[in-house]
Amino acid sequence: MRRIFLASLATALIVASGSGVVVADTAERVADGHHLAAVLRAARSVVSNNQPLINDPSKGDKGLTPEVFLDQLEATYTETTNQPLLPDDLSDLQRRLITTQLEAVSEVVAEHQGLINTPDMGFKGFIPAVFARLVNERFGEKIGGIASVKVTAPPDLVRNRKARPDGWETAVIEDKFLAPGWDKGAAWYEMVEGEQGPAFRMLIPEYYSASCLSCHGEPAGEVDVTGFPKEGGQVGDLGGAISITLNE
């Protein structure tokens, strides 16, 4: 899966803008959105990489404590982005966003220790998609109305009703990401009128990698390990999107 991390303004300028004008505040928000998405992706990777351990029925205590999980998350983030997880030059808001996200990750992992460590039980359903939804919901509760993170997908691929794209997300997916000639991997952002006033919204496309196809690949209609029918996806197909909203 192609990943785009906007650790610098030069990279940030690659993404599309509704107005075509990138000012300092907008560039910072673009970077904030990609930072949040990169942390979420790193956290999902930790869950994915630990599936054999989590689902090992021969073991009770897996040793996958919140502390161990966060260490693996930081290592994954640093390896993938070549950037520190919490660099010294973050603004107060940026640091608050990421530390709150990490707190959400830690809390979700802590609350699922009983499930993770259940012996004599194979598949536990503690998979990246479920984990990401729980973390995003907890992040929203903790950060208040300042920001939100959501993983969504084209309407025909959504498995959980809570992940259904709203009108704005649907329009971006259909008119941008699925349009011929779209720069694959490029995000879309713009200022919109939200419930609390003007809001910065950003949608980052995600594409199926080989590891996704055990649940989302072929043959279409075959029931996967989670109990859902496979979509028949191919490596590189648009499989979802990370939606970021910043209200401050």
PDB file of C-alpha atoms in Angstrom:
ATOM      1  CA  MET A   1       0.000   0.000   0.000  1.00  0.00           C
ATOM      2  CA  ARG A   2       1.415   3.341  -1.012  1.00  0.00           C
ATOM      3  CA  ARG A   3       1.809   5.726   1.905  1.00  0.00           C
ATOM      4  CA  ILE A   4       2.192   9.487   1.739  1.00  0.00           C
ATOM      5  CA  PHE A   5       3.580  11.226   4.800  1.00  0.00           C
ATOM      6  CA  LEU A   6       3.770  14.980   4.771  1.00  0.00           C
ATOM      7  CA  ALA A   7       6.648  15.612   7.090  1.00  0.00           C
ATOM      8  CA  SER A   8       7.697  18.696   5.143  1.00  0.00           C
ATOM      9  CA  LEU A   9       5.963  21.547   3.423  1.00  0.00           C
ATOM     10  CA  ALA A  10       7.421  20.497   0.095  1.00  0.00           C
ATOM     11  CA  THR A  11       5.612  17.176   0.308  1.00  0.00           C
ATOM     12  CA  ALA A  12       2.488  18.849   1.623  1.00  0.00           C
ATOM     13  CA  LEU A  13       2.223  20.907  -1.516  1.00  0.00           C
ATOM     14  CA  ILE A  14       1.722  17.753  -3.600  1.00  0.00           C
ATOM     15  CA  VAL A  15      -1.840  17.212  -2.404  1.00  0.00           C
ATOM     16  CA  ALA A  16      -4.832  18.816  -4.042  1.00  0.00           C
ATOM     17  CA  SER A  17      -6.496  21.910  -2.678  1.00  0.00           C
ATOM     18  CA  GLY A  18     -10.083  23.004  -3.126  1.00  0.00           C
ATOM     19  CA  SER A  19      -8.950  26.588  -3.639  1.00  0.00           C
ATOM     20  CA  GLY A  20      -5.594  25.887  -5.247  1.00  0.00           C
ATOM     21  CA  VAL A  21      -3.939  28.229  -2.727  1.00  0.00           C
ATOM     22  CA  VAL A  22      -1.823  26.865   0.110  1.00  0.00           C
ATOM     23  CA  VAL A  23      -1.296  29.276   3.000  1.00  0.00           C
ATOM     24  CA  ALA A  24       0.764  28.584   6.114  1.00  0.00           C
ATOM     25  CA  ASP A  25      -2.222  27.545   8.250  1.00  0.00           C
ATOM     26  CA  THR A  26      -3.497  25.188   5.573  1.00  0.00           C
ATOM     27  CA  ALA A  27      -0.082  23.604   5.086  1.00  0.00           C
ATOM     28  CA  GLU A  28       0.142  23.001   8.835  1.00  0.00           C
ATOM     29  CA  ARG A  29      -3.276  21.398   8.865  1.00  0.00           C
ATOM     30  CA  VAL A  30      -2.336  19.178   5.936  1.00  0.00           C
ATOM     31  CA  ALA A  31       0.748  18.070   7.862  1.00  0.00           C
ATOM     32  CA  ASP A  32      -1.370  17.513  10.990  1.00  0.00           C
ATOM     33  CA  GLY A  33      -3.791  15.344   9.043  1.00  0.00           C
ATOM     34  CA  HIS A  34      -1.049  13.191   7.592  1.00  0.00           C
ATOM     35  CA  HIS A  35       0.638  12.894  10.990  1.00  0.00           C
ATOM     36  CA  LEU A  36      -2.590  11.589  12.526  1.00  0.00           C
ATOM     37  CA  ALA A  37      -3.080   9.191   9.623  1.00  0.00           C
ATOM     38  CA  ALA A  38       0.499   7.926   9.851  1.00  0.00           C
ATOM     39  CA  VAL A  39       0.155   7.181  13.562  1.00  0.00           C
ATOM     40  CA  LEU A  40      -3.112   5.337  12.936  1.00  0.00           C
ATOM     41  CA  ARG A  41      -1.533   3.311  10.138  1.00  0.00           C
ATOM     42  CA  ALA A  42       1.432   2.405  12.346  1.00  0.00           C
ATOM     43  CA  ALA A  43      -0.944   1.280  15.099  1.00  0.00           C
ATOM     44  CA  ARG A  44      -2.944  -0.857  12.670  1.00  0.00           C
ATOM     45  CA  SER A  45       0.294  -2.413  11.436  1.00  0.00           C
ATOM     46  CA  VAL A  46       1.167  -3.461  14.978  1.00  0.00           C
ATOM     47  CA  VAL A  47      -2.195  -5.210  15.288  1.00  0.00           C
ATOM     48  CA  SER A  48      -1.738  -6.837  11.885  1.00  0.00           C
ATOM     49  CA  ASN A  49       1.818  -7.984  12.591  1.00  0.00           C
ATOM     50  CA  ASN A  50       0.743  -9.489  15.913  1.00  0.00           C
ATOM     51  CA  GLN A  51      -2.240 -11.465  14.594  1.00  0.00           C
ATOM     52  CA  PRO A  52      -0.442 -14.834  14.879  1.00  0.00           C
ATOM     53  CA  LEU A  53       0.404 -14.044  18.511  1.00  0.00           C
ATOM     54  CA  ILE A  54      -3.003 -12.618  19.419  1.00  0.00           C
ATOM     55  CA  ASN A  55      -4.799 -15.613  17.913  1.00  0.00           C
ATOM     56  CA  ASP A  56      -2.441 -18.273  19.305  1.00  0.00           C
ATOM     57  CA  PRO A  57      -4.710 -20.565  21.389  1.00  0.00           C
ATOM     58  CA  SER A  58      -1.732 -22.205  23.076  1.00  0.00           C
ATOM     59  CA  LYS A  59      -0.730 -19.024  24.887  1.00  0.00           C
ATOM     60  CA  GLY A  60      -2.402 -17.085  27.648  1.00  0.00           C
ATOM     61  CA  ASP A  61      -0.442 -13.968  28.472  1.00  0.00           C
ATOM     62  CA  LYS A  62       0.805 -12.651  25.130  1.00  0.00           C
ATOM     63  CA  GLY A  63       2.950  -9.908  26.616  1.00  0.00           C
ATOM     64  CA  LEU A  64       1.343  -7.378  24.274  1.00  0.00           C
ATOM     65  CA  THR A  65       0.838  -4.760  26.961  1.00  0.00           C
ATOM     66  CA  PRO A  66       0.020  -1.122  26.149  1.00  0.00           C
ATOM     67  CA  GLU A  67       3.667  -0.255  26.797  1.00  0.00           C
ATOM     68  CA  VAL A  68       4.948  -2.949  24.420  1.00  0.00           C
ATOM     69  CA  PHE A  69       2.331  -1.962  21.842  1.00  0.00           C
ATOM     70  CA  LEU A  70       3.360   1.710  21.935  1.00  0.00           C
ATOM     71  CA  ASP A  71       7.032   0.775  21.610  1.00  0.00           C
ATOM     72  CA  GLN A  72       6.213  -1.243  18.485  1.00  0.00           C
ATOM     73  CA  LEU A  73       4.022   1.572  17.167  1.00  0.00           C
ATOM     74  CA  GLU A  74       6.836   4.101  17.548  1.00  0.00           C
ATOM     75  CA  ALA A  75       9.336   1.769  15.881  1.00  0.00           C
ATOM     76  CA  THR A  76       6.947   1.152  12.984  1.00  0.00           C
ATOM     77  CA  TYR A  77       6.186   4.852  12.588  1.00  0.00           C
ATOM     78  CA  THR A  78       9.863   5.824  12.614  1.00  0.00           C
ATOM     79  CA  GLU A  79      10.820   3.087  10.164  1.00  0.00           C
ATOM     80  CA  THR A  80       7.993   3.963   7.770  1.00  0.00           C
ATOM     81  CA  THR A  81       8.242   7.745   7.848  1.00  0.00           C
ATOM     82  CA  ASN A  82      11.913   8.238   8.733  1.00  0.00           C
ATOM     83  CA  GLN A  83      10.673  10.819  11.227  1.00  0.00           C
ATOM     84  CA  PRO A  84      10.421  10.811  15.038  1.00  0.00           C
ATOM     85  CA  LEU A  85       6.946  10.196  16.417  1.00  0.00           C
ATOM     86  CA  LEU A  86       6.956  13.349  18.550  1.00  0.00           C
ATOM     87  CA  PRO A  87       9.574  15.768  17.178  1.00  0.00           C
ATOM     88  CA  ASP A  88      10.614  18.709  19.319  1.00  0.00           C
ATOM     89  CA  ASP A  89       9.274  21.312  16.909  1.00  0.00           C
ATOM     90  CA  LEU A  90       5.601  20.322  17.196  1.00  0.00           C
ATOM     91  CA  SER A  91       3.189  23.101  18.081  1.00  0.00           C
ATOM     92  CA  ASP A  92       1.111  22.790  21.243  1.00  0.00           C
ATOM     93  CA  LEU A  93      -1.902  21.746  19.191  1.00  0.00           C
ATOM     94  CA  GLN A  94       0.047  19.213  17.149  1.00  0.00           C
ATOM     95  CA  ARG A  95       1.500  17.649  20.296  1.00  0.00           C
ATOM     96  CA  ARG A  96      -1.938  17.532  21.891  1.00  0.00           C
ATOM     97  CA  LEU A  97      -3.426  15.787  18.853  1.00  0.00           C
ATOM     98  CA  ILE A  98      -0.782  13.072  18.675  1.00  0.00           C
ATOM     99  CA  THR A  99      -0.437  12.471  22.413  1.00  0.00           C
ATOM    100  CA  THR A 100      -4.222  12.173  22.674  1.00  0.00           C
ATOM    101  CA  GLN A 101      -4.198   9.693  19.807  1.00  0.00           C
ATOM    102  CA  LEU A 102      -1.491   7.650  21.544  1.00  0.00           C
ATOM    103  CA  GLU A 103      -3.478   7.736  24.782  1.00  0.00           C
ATOM    104  CA  ALA A 104      -6.479   6.381  22.870  1.00  0.00           C
ATOM    105  CA  VAL A 105      -4.348   3.563  21.459  1.00  0.00           C
ATOM    106  CA  SER A 106      -3.018   2.690  24.905  1.00  0.00           C
ATOM    107  CA  GLU A 107      -6.476   2.667  26.468  1.00  0.00           C
ATOM    108  CA  VAL A 108      -7.980   0.429  23.783  1.00  0.00           C
ATOM    109  CA  VAL A 109      -5.120  -2.053  24.082  1.00  0.00           C
ATOM    110  CA  ALA A 110      -5.407  -2.033  27.888  1.00  0.00           C
ATOM    111  CA  GLU A 111      -9.154  -2.625  27.781  1.00  0.00           C
ATOM    112  CA  HIS A 112      -8.719  -5.635  25.482  1.00  0.00           C
ATOM    113  CA  GLN A 113      -6.023  -7.417  27.467  1.00  0.00           C
ATOM    114  CA  GLY A 114      -8.577  -9.957  28.663  1.00  0.00           C
ATOM    115  CA  LEU A 115      -9.519 -10.845  25.097  1.00  0.00           C
ATOM    116  CA  ILE A 116      -5.961 -10.805  23.773  1.00  0.00           C
ATOM    117  CA  ASN A 117      -4.778 -13.070  26.579  1.00  0.00           C
ATOM    118  CA  THR A 118      -7.663 -15.550  26.466  1.00  0.00           C
ATOM    119  CA  PRO A 119      -6.169 -19.060  26.252  1.00  0.00           C
ATOM    120  CA  ASP A 120      -7.655 -21.929  24.214  1.00  0.00           C
ATOM    121  CA  MET A 121      -9.190 -19.455  21.778  1.00  0.00           C
ATOM    122  CA  GLY A 122      -8.053 -18.896  18.213  1.00  0.00           C
ATOM    123  CA  PHE A 123      -9.377 -16.021  16.146  1.00  0.00           C
ATOM    124  CA  LYS A 124     -10.399 -13.223  18.507  1.00  0.00           C
ATOM    125  CA  GLY A 125     -11.702 -10.578  16.129  1.00  0.00           C
ATOM    126  CA  PHE A 126      -9.152  -8.041  17.375  1.00  0.00           C
ATOM    127  CA  ILE A 127      -8.222  -7.034  13.848  1.00  0.00           C
ATOM    128  CA  PRO A 128      -6.840  -3.766  12.406  1.00  0.00           C
ATOM    129  CA  ALA A 129     -10.205  -2.465  11.167  1.00  0.00           C
ATOM    130  CA  VAL A 130     -11.982  -3.021  14.486  1.00  0.00           C
ATOM    131  CA  PHE A 131      -9.026  -1.668  16.434  1.00  0.00           C
ATOM    132  CA  ALA A 132      -8.834   1.479  14.288  1.00  0.00           C
ATOM    133  CA  ARG A 133     -12.543   2.199  14.760  1.00  0.00           C
ATOM    134  CA  LEU A 134     -12.243   1.837  18.542  1.00  0.00           C
ATOM    135  CA  VAL A 135      -9.168   4.074  18.666  1.00  0.00           C
ATOM    136  CA  ASN A 136     -10.803   6.729  16.494  1.00  0.00           C
ATOM    137  CA  GLU A 137     -13.916   6.731  18.655  1.00  0.00           C
ATOM    138  CA  ARG A 138     -11.850   7.055  21.830  1.00  0.00           C
ATOM    139  CA  PHE A 139      -9.741   9.800  20.267  1.00  0.00           C
ATOM    140  CA  GLY A 140     -12.910  11.736  19.449  1.00  0.00           C
ATOM    141  CA  GLU A 141     -14.164  11.387  23.018  1.00  0.00           C
ATOM    142  CA  LYS A 142     -10.875  12.585  24.471  1.00  0.00           C
ATOM    143  CA  ILE A 143     -10.095  15.445  22.080  1.00  0.00           C
ATOM    144  CA  GLY A 144     -13.616  16.882  22.114  1.00  0.00           C
ATOM    145  CA  GLY A 145     -14.779  18.951  19.171  1.00  0.00           C
ATOM    146  CA  ILE A 146     -11.280  19.930  18.088  1.00  0.00           C
ATOM    147  CA  ALA A 147     -10.682  17.030  15.717  1.00  0.00           C
ATOM    148  CA  SER A 148     -11.949  13.697  14.493  1.00  0.00           C
ATOM    149  CA  VAL A 149     -10.459  10.737  12.650  1.00  0.00           C
ATOM    150  CA  LYS A 150     -12.490   8.133  10.786  1.00  0.00           C
ATOM    151  CA  VAL A 151     -11.751   5.247   8.469  1.00  0.00           C
ATOM    152  CA  THR A 152     -14.326   4.979   5.722  1.00  0.00           C
ATOM    153  CA  ALA A 153     -14.567   3.431   2.255  1.00  0.00           C
ATOM    154  CA  PRO A 154     -16.554   3.518  -0.974  1.00  0.00           C
ATOM    155  CA  PRO A 155     -20.181   2.821   0.011  1.00  0.00           C
ATOM    156  CA  ASP A 156     -20.223  -0.637  -1.595  1.00  0.00           C
ATOM    157  CA  LEU A 157     -17.201  -1.735   0.462  1.00  0.00           C
ATOM    158  CA  VAL A 158     -18.286  -0.545   3.913  1.00  0.00           C
ATOM    159  CA  ARG A 159     -18.857  -3.405   6.347  1.00  0.00           C
ATOM    160  CA  ASN A 160     -19.701  -1.447   9.493  1.00  0.00           C
ATOM    161  CA  ARG A 161     -22.520   1.092   9.387  1.00  0.00           C
ATOM    162  CA  LYS A 162     -20.486   3.424  11.607  1.00  0.00           C
ATOM    163  CA  ALA A 163     -17.892   3.639   8.841  1.00  0.00           C
ATOM    164  CA  ARG A 164     -20.272   4.724   6.095  1.00  0.00           C
ATOM    165  CA  PRO A 165     -18.999   7.799   4.233  1.00  0.00           C
ATOM    166  CA  ASP A 166     -20.937  11.009   4.692  1.00  0.00           C
ATOM    167  CA  GLY A 167     -21.918  13.187   1.746  1.00  0.00           C
ATOM    168  CA  TRP A 168     -18.612  15.008   1.558  1.00  0.00           C
ATOM    169  CA  GLU A 169     -16.554  11.828   1.815  1.00  0.00           C
ATOM    170  CA  THR A 170     -18.702  10.074  -0.799  1.00  0.00           C
ATOM    171  CA  ALA A 171     -18.293  12.963  -3.225  1.00  0.00           C
ATOM    172  CA  VAL A 172     -14.511  13.009  -2.830  1.00  0.00           C
ATOM    173  CA  ILE A 173     -14.253   9.237  -3.257  1.00  0.00           C
ATOM    174  CA  GLU A 174     -16.431   9.182  -6.358  1.00  0.00           C
ATOM    175  CA  ASP A 175     -15.416  12.453  -8.000  1.00  0.00           C
ATOM    176  CA  LYS A 176     -11.719  12.458  -7.092  1.00  0.00           C
ATOM    177  CA  PHE A 177     -10.232   9.133  -6.000  1.00  0.00           C
ATOM    178  CA  LEU A 178     -12.142   6.989  -8.498  1.00  0.00           C
ATOM    179  CA  ALA A 179     -11.829   9.458 -11.368  1.00  0.00           C
ATOM    180  CA  PRO A 180      -9.609   8.537 -14.322  1.00  0.00           C
ATOM    181  CA  GLY A 181      -6.283  10.285 -14.085  1.00  0.00           C
ATOM    182  CA  TRP A 182      -6.378  10.888 -10.318  1.00  0.00           C
ATOM    183  CA  ASP A 183      -2.853  10.934  -8.882  1.00  0.00           C
ATOM    184  CA  LYS A 184      -2.978   7.655  -7.002  1.00  0.00           C
ATOM    185  CA  GLY A 185      -2.240   8.159  -3.331  1.00  0.00           C
ATOM    186  CA  ALA A 186      -2.808  11.923  -3.343  1.00  0.00           C
ATOM    187  CA  ALA A 187      -5.094  13.289  -0.647  1.00  0.00           C
ATOM    188  CA  TRP A 188      -7.853  15.862  -1.036  1.00  0.00           C
ATOM    189  CA  TYR A 189      -8.473  18.683   1.402  1.00  0.00           C
ATOM    190  CA  GLU A 190     -10.568  21.822   1.630  1.00  0.00           C
ATOM    191  CA  MET A 191     -12.302  24.146   4.055  1.00  0.00           C
ATOM    192  CA  VAL A 192     -16.001  23.409   4.452  1.00  0.00           C
ATOM    193  CA  GLU A 193     -18.823  24.719   6.581  1.00  0.00           C
ATOM    194  CA  GLY A 194     -19.200  22.339   9.506  1.00  0.00           C
ATOM    195  CA  GLU A 195     -21.561  22.099  12.450  1.00  0.00           C
ATOM    196  CA  GLN A 196     -19.236  24.315  14.496  1.00  0.00           C
ATOM    197  CA  GLY A 197     -18.399  26.690  11.675  1.00  0.00           C
ATOM    198  CA  PRO A 198     -15.590  26.493   9.115  1.00  0.00           C
ATOM    199  CA  ALA A 199     -13.752  23.168   9.307  1.00  0.00           C
ATOM    200  CA  PHE A 200     -10.694  21.742   7.599  1.00  0.00           C
ATOM    201  CA  ARG A 201     -11.496  18.384   6.036  1.00  0.00           C
ATOM    202  CA  MET A 202      -9.031  15.985   4.513  1.00  0.00           C
ATOM    203  CA  LEU A 203      -9.485  12.570   2.915  1.00  0.00           C
ATOM    204  CA  ILE A 204      -6.528  10.243   2.343  1.00  0.00           C
ATOM    205  CA  PRO A 205      -7.056   7.265   0.025  1.00  0.00           C
ATOM    206  CA  GLU A 206      -5.942   3.778   0.977  1.00  0.00           C
ATOM    207  CA  TYR A 207      -5.363   0.896  -1.394  1.00  0.00           C
ATOM    208  CA  TYR A 208      -5.431  -2.850  -0.916  1.00  0.00           C
ATOM    209  CA  SER A 209      -2.053  -4.437  -0.235  1.00  0.00           C
ATOM    210  CA  ALA A 210      -1.414  -8.174  -0.462  1.00  0.00           C
ATOM    211  CA  SER A 211      -2.092  -8.554   3.275  1.00  0.00           C
ATOM    212  CA  CYS A 212      -5.580  -7.076   2.810  1.00  0.00           C
ATOM    213  CA  LEU A 213      -6.676  -9.719   0.330  1.00  0.00           C
ATOM    214  CA  SER A 214      -7.094 -12.529   2.865  1.00  0.00           C
ATOM    215  CA  CYS A 215     -10.294 -10.726   3.850  1.00  0.00           C
ATOM    216  CA  HIS A 216     -11.024  -8.481   0.861  1.00  0.00           C
ATOM    217  CA  GLY A 217      -9.696 -10.438  -2.105  1.00  0.00           C
ATOM    218  CA  GLU A 218     -10.944 -13.312  -4.214  1.00  0.00           C
ATOM    219  CA  PRO A 219     -13.045 -15.231  -4.697  1.00  0.00           C
ATOM    220  CA  ALA A 220     -15.719 -12.572  -4.326  1.00  0.00           C
ATOM    221  CA  GLY A 221     -18.490 -13.755  -2.054  1.00  0.00           C
ATOM    222  CA  GLU A 222     -16.441 -16.290  -0.152  1.00  0.00           C
ATOM    223  CA  VAL A 223     -16.840 -15.792   3.592  1.00  0.00           C
ATOM    224  CA  ASP A 224     -13.641 -14.614   5.252  1.00  0.00           C
ATOM    225  CA  VAL A 225     -12.414 -15.300   8.773  1.00  0.00           C
ATOM    226  CA  THR A 226     -14.467 -12.381  10.166  1.00  0.00           C
ATOM    227  CA  GLY A 227     -17.710 -13.734   8.743  1.00  0.00           C
ATOM    228  CA  PHE A 228     -18.078 -11.231   5.898  1.00  0.00           C
ATOM    229  CA  PRO A 229     -18.124 -12.042   2.173  1.00  0.00           C
ATOM    230  CA  LYS A 230     -14.948 -11.086   0.354  1.00  0.00           C
ATOM    231  CA  GLU A 231     -15.176  -8.190  -2.077  1.00  0.00           C
ATOM    232  CA  GLY A 232     -12.955  -9.674  -4.777  1.00  0.00           C
ATOM    233  CA  GLY A 233     -10.432  -6.846  -4.500  1.00  0.00           C
ATOM    234  CA  GLN A 234      -7.028  -6.729  -6.177  1.00  0.00           C
ATOM    235  CA  VAL A 235      -3.757  -5.277  -4.952  1.00  0.00           C
ATOM    236  CA  GLY A 236      -3.820  -1.556  -5.676  1.00  0.00           C
ATOM    237  CA  ASP A 237      -7.612  -1.192  -5.702  1.00  0.00           C
ATOM    238  CA  LEU A 238      -9.088   1.659  -3.658  1.00  0.00           C
ATOM    239  CA  GLY A 239     -10.166  -0.028  -0.452  1.00  0.00           C
ATOM    240  CA  GLY A 240     -10.827   2.831   1.933  1.00  0.00           C
ATOM    241  CA  ALA A 241      -9.887   6.311   3.088  1.00  0.00           C
ATOM    242  CA  ILE A 242      -8.843   8.037   6.279  1.00  0.00           C
ATOM    243  CA  SER A 243     -11.008  11.076   6.967  1.00  0.00           C
ATOM    244  CA  ILE A 244      -9.589  13.892   9.107  1.00  0.00           C
ATOM    245  CA  THR A 245     -11.547  16.874  10.398  1.00  0.00           C
ATOM    246  CA  LEU A 246      -9.890  19.760  12.269  1.00  0.00           C
ATOM    247  CA  ASN A 247     -12.106  22.400  13.824  1.00  0.00           C
ATOM    248  CA  GLU A 248      -9.420  24.543  15.459  1.00  0.00           C
TER     249      GLU A 248
END
